[in-house]
PDB file of C-alpha atoms and ligand atoms in Angstrom:
ATOM      1  CA  SER A   1      41.858  -6.060  27.441  1.00  0.00           C
ATOM      2  CA  ASN A   2      40.620  -7.630  24.654  1.00  0.00           C
ATOM      3  CA  ASP A   3      37.541  -5.409  25.081  1.00  0.00           C
ATOM      4  CA  TYR A   4      37.581  -1.780  23.992  1.00  0.00           C
ATOM      5  CA  ARG A   5      35.271   1.140  24.781  1.00  0.00           C
ATOM      6  CA  VAL A   6      34.292   3.966  23.273  1.00  0.00           C
ATOM      7  CA  VAL A   7      31.992   6.407  24.534  1.00  0.00           C
ATOM      8  CA  VAL A   8      30.017   8.987  22.609  1.00  0.00           C
ATOM      9  CA  PHE A   9      28.839  12.414  24.503  1.00  0.00           C
ATOM     10  CA  GLY A  10      27.418  15.794  23.135  1.00  0.00           C
ATOM     11  CA  ALA A  11      23.667  17.706  23.391  1.00  0.00           C
ATOM     12  CA  GLY A  12      21.143  16.081  22.163  1.00  0.00           C
ATOM     13  CA  GLY A  13      20.718  16.518  18.462  1.00  0.00           C
ATOM     14  CA  VAL A  14      24.253  17.257  17.275  1.00  0.00           C
ATOM     15  CA  GLY A  15      24.303  13.770  15.836  1.00  0.00           C
ATOM     16  CA  LYS A  16      25.747  11.429  18.242  1.00  0.00           C
ATOM     17  CA  SER A  17      23.310   8.658  16.609  1.00  0.00           C
ATOM     18  CA  SER A  18      23.941   9.436  13.601  1.00  0.00           C
ATOM     19  CA  LEU A  19      27.740   9.570  13.639  1.00  0.00           C
ATOM     20  CA  VAL A  20      27.552   6.080  15.256  1.00  0.00           C
ATOM     21  CA  LEU A  21      24.940   4.287  12.713  1.00  0.00           C
ATOM     22  CA  ARG A  22      26.956   5.820   9.853  1.00  0.00           C
ATOM     23  CA  PHE A  23      29.849   4.281  11.376  1.00  0.00           C
ATOM     24  CA  VAL A  24      28.071   1.070  12.261  1.00  0.00           C
ATOM     25  CA  LYS A  25      25.932   0.565   9.411  1.00  0.00           C
ATOM     26  CA  GLY A  26      26.697   3.202   7.102  1.00  0.00           C
ATOM     27  CA  THR A  27      23.236   4.593   6.978  1.00  0.00           C
ATOM     28  CA  PHE A  28      21.598   8.023   7.760  1.00  0.00           C
ATOM     29  CA  ARG A  29      18.255   9.554   8.578  1.00  0.00           C
ATOM     30  CA  GLU A  30      16.755  12.512   8.569  1.00  0.00           C
ATOM     31  CA  SER A  31      14.537  11.934  11.700  1.00  0.00           C
ATOM     32  CA  TYR A  32      15.612  13.107  15.230  1.00  0.00           C
ATOM     33  CA  ILE A  33      15.183   9.957  16.988  1.00  0.00           C
ATOM     34  CA  PRO A  34      16.517  10.170  21.143  1.00  0.00           C
ATOM     35  CA  THR A  35      18.202   7.869  21.926  1.00  0.00           C
ATOM     36  CA  ILE A  36      18.243   5.481  24.854  1.00  0.00           C
ATOM     37  CA  GLU A  37      21.987   4.467  25.802  1.00  0.00           C
ATOM     38  CA  ASP A  38      22.837   2.019  23.197  1.00  0.00           C
ATOM     39  CA  THR A  39      25.888   0.208  22.747  1.00  0.00           C
ATOM     40  CA  TYR A  40      27.238  -1.201  19.620  1.00  0.00           C
ATOM     41  CA  ARG A  41      29.457  -4.475  19.494  1.00  0.00           C
ATOM     42  CA  GLN A  42      31.640  -4.506  15.911  1.00  0.00           C
ATOM     43  CA  VAL A  43      34.427  -7.042  16.267  1.00  0.00           C
ATOM     44  CA  ILE A  44      37.807  -5.430  14.747  1.00  0.00           C
ATOM     45  CA  SER A  45      41.176  -6.877  14.150  1.00  0.00           C
ATOM     46  CA  SER A  46      44.846  -4.447  14.417  1.00  0.00           C
ATOM     47  CA  ASN A  47      47.692  -5.396  14.677  1.00  0.00           C
ATOM     48  CA  LYS A  48      46.900  -8.858  14.236  1.00  0.00           C
ATOM     49  CA  THR A  49      44.619  -8.693  17.561  1.00  0.00           C
ATOM     50  CA  ILE A  50      41.089  -9.219  17.598  1.00  0.00           C
ATOM     51  CA  CYS A  51      39.510  -7.065  19.606  1.00  0.00           C
ATOM     52  CA  THR A  52      35.968  -6.086  20.201  1.00  0.00           C
ATOM     53  CA  LEU A  53      34.929  -2.237  19.693  1.00  0.00           C
ATOM     54  CA  GLN A  54      31.952  -1.620  21.756  1.00  0.00           C
ATOM     55  CA  ILE A  55      30.728   2.049  21.413  1.00  0.00           C
ATOM     56  CA  THR A  56      28.376   3.748  24.007  1.00  0.00           C
ATOM     57  CA  ASP A  57      25.823   6.304  22.534  1.00  0.00           C
ATOM     58  CA  THR A  58      24.841   8.410  25.147  1.00  0.00           C
ATOM     59  CA  THR A  59      21.275  10.762  25.519  1.00  0.00           C
ATOM     60  CA  GLY A  60      23.237  13.670  25.199  1.00  0.00           C
ATOM     61  CA  SER A  61      22.343  16.303  28.144  1.00  0.00           C
ATOM     62  CA  HIS A  62      19.731  13.885  29.548  1.00  0.00           C
ATOM     63  CA  GLN A  63      21.938  11.489  30.440  1.00  0.00           C
ATOM     64  CA  PHE A  64      21.863  11.109  34.636  1.00  0.00           C
ATOM     65  CA  PRO A  65      24.875  12.303  36.257  1.00  0.00           C
ATOM     66  CA  ALA A  66      25.801   8.684  37.823  1.00  0.00           C
ATOM     67  CA  MET A  67      25.068   7.220  34.581  1.00  0.00           C
ATOM     68  CA  GLN A  68      27.385  10.111  32.580  1.00  0.00           C
ATOM     69  CA  ARG A  69      30.026   9.326  35.468  1.00  0.00           C
ATOM     70  CA  LEU A  70      30.118   5.402  35.450  1.00  0.00           C
ATOM     71  CA  SER A  71      30.733   5.675  31.481  1.00  0.00           C
ATOM     72  CA  ILE A  72      33.387   7.649  32.222  1.00  0.00           C
ATOM     73  CA  SER A  73      34.752   5.538  34.204  1.00  0.00           C
ATOM     74  CA  LYS A  74      34.378   2.156  32.034  1.00  0.00           C
ATOM     75  CA  GLY A  75      35.421   4.381  28.608  1.00  0.00           C
ATOM     76  CA  HIS A  76      38.266   3.578  27.225  1.00  0.00           C
ATOM     77  CA  ALA A  77      38.185   6.547  24.501  1.00  0.00           C
ATOM     78  CA  PHE A  78      35.929   9.781  24.081  1.00  0.00           C
ATOM     79  CA  ILE A  79      34.292  11.149  21.046  1.00  0.00           C
ATOM     80  CA  LEU A  80      32.640  14.795  21.944  1.00  0.00           C
ATOM     81  CA  VAL A  81      30.229  15.671  19.592  1.00  0.00           C
ATOM     82  CA  TYR A  82      29.280  19.157  18.894  1.00  0.00           C
ATOM     83  CA  SER A  83      26.930  20.806  16.033  1.00  0.00           C
ATOM     84  CA  VAL A  84      28.878  23.572  13.906  1.00  0.00           C
ATOM     85  CA  SER A  85      25.660  25.173  13.746  1.00  0.00           C
ATOM     86  CA  SER A  86      25.230  24.935  17.095  1.00  0.00           C
ATOM     87  CA  ARG A  87      27.627  27.161  19.907  1.00  0.00           C
ATOM     88  CA  GLN A  88      25.552  26.240  23.009  1.00  0.00           C
ATOM     89  CA  SER A  89      25.851  22.512  21.711  1.00  0.00           C
ATOM     90  CA  LEU A  90      29.840  23.368  22.134  1.00  0.00           C
ATOM     91  CA  GLU A  91      29.548  24.873  25.688  1.00  0.00           C
ATOM     92  CA  GLU A  92      27.510  22.061  26.916  1.00  0.00           C
ATOM     93  CA  LEU A  93      30.729  19.830  26.287  1.00  0.00           C
ATOM     94  CA  LYS A  94      32.330  21.844  28.767  1.00  0.00           C
ATOM     95  CA  PRO A  95      30.871  20.289  31.674  1.00  0.00           C
ATOM     96  CA  ILE A  96      31.332  16.581  29.831  1.00  0.00           C
ATOM     97  CA  TRP A  97      35.537  17.462  29.256  1.00  0.00           C
ATOM     98  CA  GLN A  98      35.895  18.192  33.343  1.00  0.00           C
ATOM     99  CA  THR A  99      34.297  15.304  34.735  1.00  0.00           C
ATOM    100  CA  ILE A 100      36.030  13.231  32.317  1.00  0.00           C
ATOM    101  CA  LYS A 101      39.302  15.442  33.321  1.00  0.00           C
ATOM    102  CA  GLU A 102      38.422  14.333  37.443  1.00  0.00           C
ATOM    103  CA  ILE A 103      37.275  11.038  36.706  1.00  0.00           C
ATOM    104  CA  LYS A 104      40.427  10.259  34.608  1.00  0.00           C
ATOM    105  CA  GLY A 105      42.645  11.940  36.918  1.00  0.00           C
ATOM    106  CA  THR A 106      46.546  11.254  35.649  1.00  0.00           C
ATOM    107  CA  GLU A 107      45.547   8.311  32.985  1.00  0.00           C
ATOM    108  CA  LEU A 108      44.019  11.480  31.274  1.00  0.00           C
ATOM    109  CA  PRO A 109      47.071  11.832  28.670  1.00  0.00           C
ATOM    110  CA  ASN A 110      46.848   7.740  28.035  1.00  0.00           C
ATOM    111  CA  ILE A 111      43.131   8.272  26.700  1.00  0.00           C
ATOM    112  CA  PRO A 112      42.380   9.237  23.137  1.00  0.00           C
ATOM    113  CA  VAL A 113      39.629  11.963  23.308  1.00  0.00           C
ATOM    114  CA  MET A 114      38.968  13.011  19.979  1.00  0.00           C
ATOM    115  CA  LEU A 115      36.572  16.756  19.567  1.00  0.00           C
ATOM    116  CA  ALA A 116      33.776  16.022  16.384  1.00  0.00           C
ATOM    117  CA  GLY A 117      32.478  19.241  15.284  1.00  0.00           C
ATOM    118  CA  ASN A 118      29.246  17.728  13.045  1.00  0.00           C
ATOM    119  CA  LYS A 119      26.527  18.674  10.475  1.00  0.00           C
ATOM    120  CA  CYS A 120      29.717  20.546   8.506  1.00  0.00           C
ATOM    121  CA  ASP A 121      27.797  19.912   5.318  1.00  0.00           C
ATOM    122  CA  GLU A 122      25.141  22.361   6.483  1.00  0.00           C
ATOM    123  CA  SER A 123      24.910  25.455   4.835  1.00  0.00           C
ATOM    124  CA  PRO A 124      27.435  28.636   6.207  1.00  0.00           C
ATOM    125  CA  GLU A 125      24.177  30.833   7.096  1.00  0.00           C
ATOM    126  CA  ILE A 126      23.431  28.907   9.349  1.00  0.00           C
ATOM    127  CA  ARG A 127      26.874  27.912  11.366  1.00  0.00           C
ATOM    128  CA  GLU A 128      27.852  29.274  14.933  1.00  0.00           C
ATOM    129  CA  VAL A 129      31.383  27.226  15.133  1.00  0.00           C
ATOM    130  CA  SER A 130      33.934  27.718  12.760  1.00  0.00           C
ATOM    131  CA  ALA A 131      36.706  25.459  12.276  1.00  0.00           C
ATOM    132  CA  SER A 132      39.664  27.361  13.340  1.00  0.00           C
ATOM    133  CA  GLU A 133      37.671  27.774  16.818  1.00  0.00           C
ATOM    134  CA  GLY A 134      36.821  24.440  16.998  1.00  0.00           C
ATOM    135  CA  GLN A 135      40.380  23.664  16.705  1.00  0.00           C
ATOM    136  CA  ALA A 136      41.253  26.234  19.384  1.00  0.00           C
ATOM    137  CA  GLN A 137      39.459  24.731  21.529  1.00  0.00           C
ATOM    138  CA  ALA A 138      40.201  21.339  20.777  1.00  0.00           C
ATOM    139  CA  GLN A 139      44.061  22.334  21.339  1.00  0.00           C
ATOM    140  CA  THR A 140      42.900  24.258  24.760  1.00  0.00           C
ATOM    141  CA  TRP A 141      41.584  20.373  26.224  1.00  0.00           C
ATOM    142  CA  GLY A 142      44.642  19.072  24.632  1.00  0.00           C
ATOM    143  CA  ILE A 143      43.047  16.392  21.965  1.00  0.00           C
ATOM    144  CA  SER A 144      42.397  15.670  18.589  1.00  0.00           C
ATOM    145  CA  PHE A 145      39.994  17.401  16.811  1.00  0.00           C
ATOM    146  CA  MET A 146      37.967  17.280  13.281  1.00  0.00           C
ATOM    147  CA  GLU A 147      34.785  18.662  11.647  1.00  0.00           C
ATOM    148  CA  THR A 148      32.685  15.672  10.303  1.00  0.00           C
ATOM    149  CA  SER A 149      28.926  15.187   9.031  1.00  0.00           C
ATOM    150  CA  ALA A 150      27.139  11.863   9.179  1.00  0.00           C
ATOM    151  CA  LYS A 151      24.684  12.849   6.376  1.00  0.00           C
ATOM    152  CA  THR A 152      27.459  13.158   3.309  1.00  0.00           C
ATOM    153  CA  ASN A 153      29.635  10.622   5.759  1.00  0.00           C
ATOM    154  CA  HIS A 154      32.641  13.200   5.733  1.00  0.00           C
ATOM    155  CA  ASN A 155      35.648  12.283   8.100  1.00  0.00           C
ATOM    156  CA  VAL A 156      33.299   9.874   9.718  1.00  0.00           C
ATOM    157  CA  THR A 157      35.208   6.897   9.194  1.00  0.00           C
ATOM    158  CA  GLN A 158      38.420   8.848  10.033  1.00  0.00           C
ATOM    159  CA  LEU A 159      37.095   9.868  13.278  1.00  0.00           C
ATOM    160  CA  PHE A 160      36.529   6.616  14.176  1.00  0.00           C
ATOM    161  CA  GLN A 161      40.191   5.640  12.849  1.00  0.00           C
ATOM    162  CA  GLU A 162      42.117   8.304  14.745  1.00  0.00           C
ATOM    163  CA  LEU A 163      40.960   6.820  18.187  1.00  0.00           C
ATOM    164  CA  LEU A 164      41.893   3.360  16.984  1.00  0.00           C
ATOM    165  CA  ASN A 165      45.633   4.555  16.265  1.00  0.00           C
ATOM    166  CA  MET A 166      45.834   6.578  19.207  1.00  0.00           C
ATOM    167  CA  GLU A 167      45.178   3.851  21.153  1.00  0.00           C
ATOM    168  CA  LYS A 168      47.692   1.803  18.921  1.00  0.00           C
ATOM    169  CA  ASN A 169      50.388   4.355  19.407  1.00  0.00           C
ATOM    170  CA  ARG A 170      50.176   5.225  23.207  1.00  0.00           C
TER     171      ARG A 170
HETATM  172  P1  GDP B 201      21.931  12.599  18.785  1.00  0.00           P
HETATM  173  O1  GDP B 201      20.473  13.567  20.053  1.00  0.00           O
HETATM  174  O2  GDP B 201      23.217  13.326  19.477  1.00  0.00           O
HETATM  175  O3  GDP B 201      21.974  11.475  18.930  1.00  0.00           O
HETATM  176  O4  GDP B 201      21.803  13.771  17.445  1.00  0.00           O
HETATM  177  P2  GDP B 201      20.979  12.167  16.314  1.00  0.00           P
HETATM  178  O5  GDP B 201      21.907  11.570  15.788  1.00  0.00           O
HETATM  179  O6  GDP B 201      19.460  11.617  16.916  1.00  0.00           O
HETATM  180  O7  GDP B 201      20.770  13.520  15.108  1.00  0.00           O
HETATM  181  C1  GDP B 201      19.460  14.753  15.155  1.00  0.00           C
HETATM  182  C2  GDP B 201      19.379  14.967  13.929  1.00  0.00           C
HETATM  183  O8  GDP B 201      19.884  15.863  12.870  1.00  0.00           O
HETATM  184  C3  GDP B 201      18.651  14.678  13.164  1.00  0.00           C
HETATM  185  O9  GDP B 201      17.599  14.439  12.399  1.00  0.00           O
HETATM  186  C4  GDP B 201      19.872  14.059  11.699  1.00  0.00           C
HETATM  187  O10 GDP B 201      19.079  13.716  10.696  1.00  0.00           O
HETATM  188  C5  GDP B 201      20.325  15.344  11.631  1.00  0.00           C
HETATM  189  N1  GDP B 201      21.709  14.796  11.723  1.00  0.00           N
HETATM  190  C6  GDP B 201      22.468  13.970  12.381  1.00  0.00           C
HETATM  191  N2  GDP B 201      24.075  14.300  11.800  1.00  0.00           N
HETATM  192  C7  GDP B 201      23.892  15.147  10.887  1.00  0.00           C
HETATM  193  C8  GDP B 201      24.691  15.505   9.736  1.00  0.00           C
HETATM  194  O11 GDP B 201      26.252  15.530   9.586  1.00  0.00           O
HETATM  195  N3  GDP B 201      23.983  16.731   9.305  1.00  0.00           N
HETATM  196  C9  GDP B 201      23.118  17.511   8.968  1.00  0.00           C
HETATM  197  N4  GDP B 201      22.737  18.083   8.281  1.00  0.00           N
HETATM  198  N5  GDP B 201      22.108  16.714  10.012  1.00  0.00           N
HETATM  199  C10 GDP B 201      22.648  15.984  10.568  1.00  0.00           C
HETATM  200 MG1   MG B 202      20.810   9.892  19.853  1.00  0.00          MG
END
């Protein structure tokens, strides 16, 4: 298919919308505006083929279970976001991962998934999850890991690029 759907999951306030807006529009805002599910479309060309990258920015834990399952069924790739300053936000990804595993079943090994520890710019004093803990969690799940900052634009392009590379290489 020429449609490539990426779904971004994570607790409220971890920076899902900020990562998507940074990637799609190159902007960042300090204020927190809770999201209603939003999809961004970008035409990209990779390996001579043109495809539409659709990025769905979900509402986090406020998402209705039925909607979450639908986003997972339709998704080709996933970004699971937590904030390095909230251990709780990493915990909240666990049920989402279980649901992805359950819905994708035997397809799972072919599905690109990234774990993103966002807000890595925040001061060490308020950090609750170390990079090695994030890495270890990703390893347990068999997915890739990156720390990111939508604020400073650290690893944002890389995060999305890595997903597209995984898709290409499979
Ligand atoms: P969402 O609920 O997951 O979509 O989170 P938002 O993208 O709306 O961001 C929630 C809050 O965190 C906002 O005040 C953002 O400005 C802030 N934020 C998002 N990303 C970062 C980041 O990388 N670093 C810092 N310091 N703050 C961020
Ligand atoms: Mg949001």
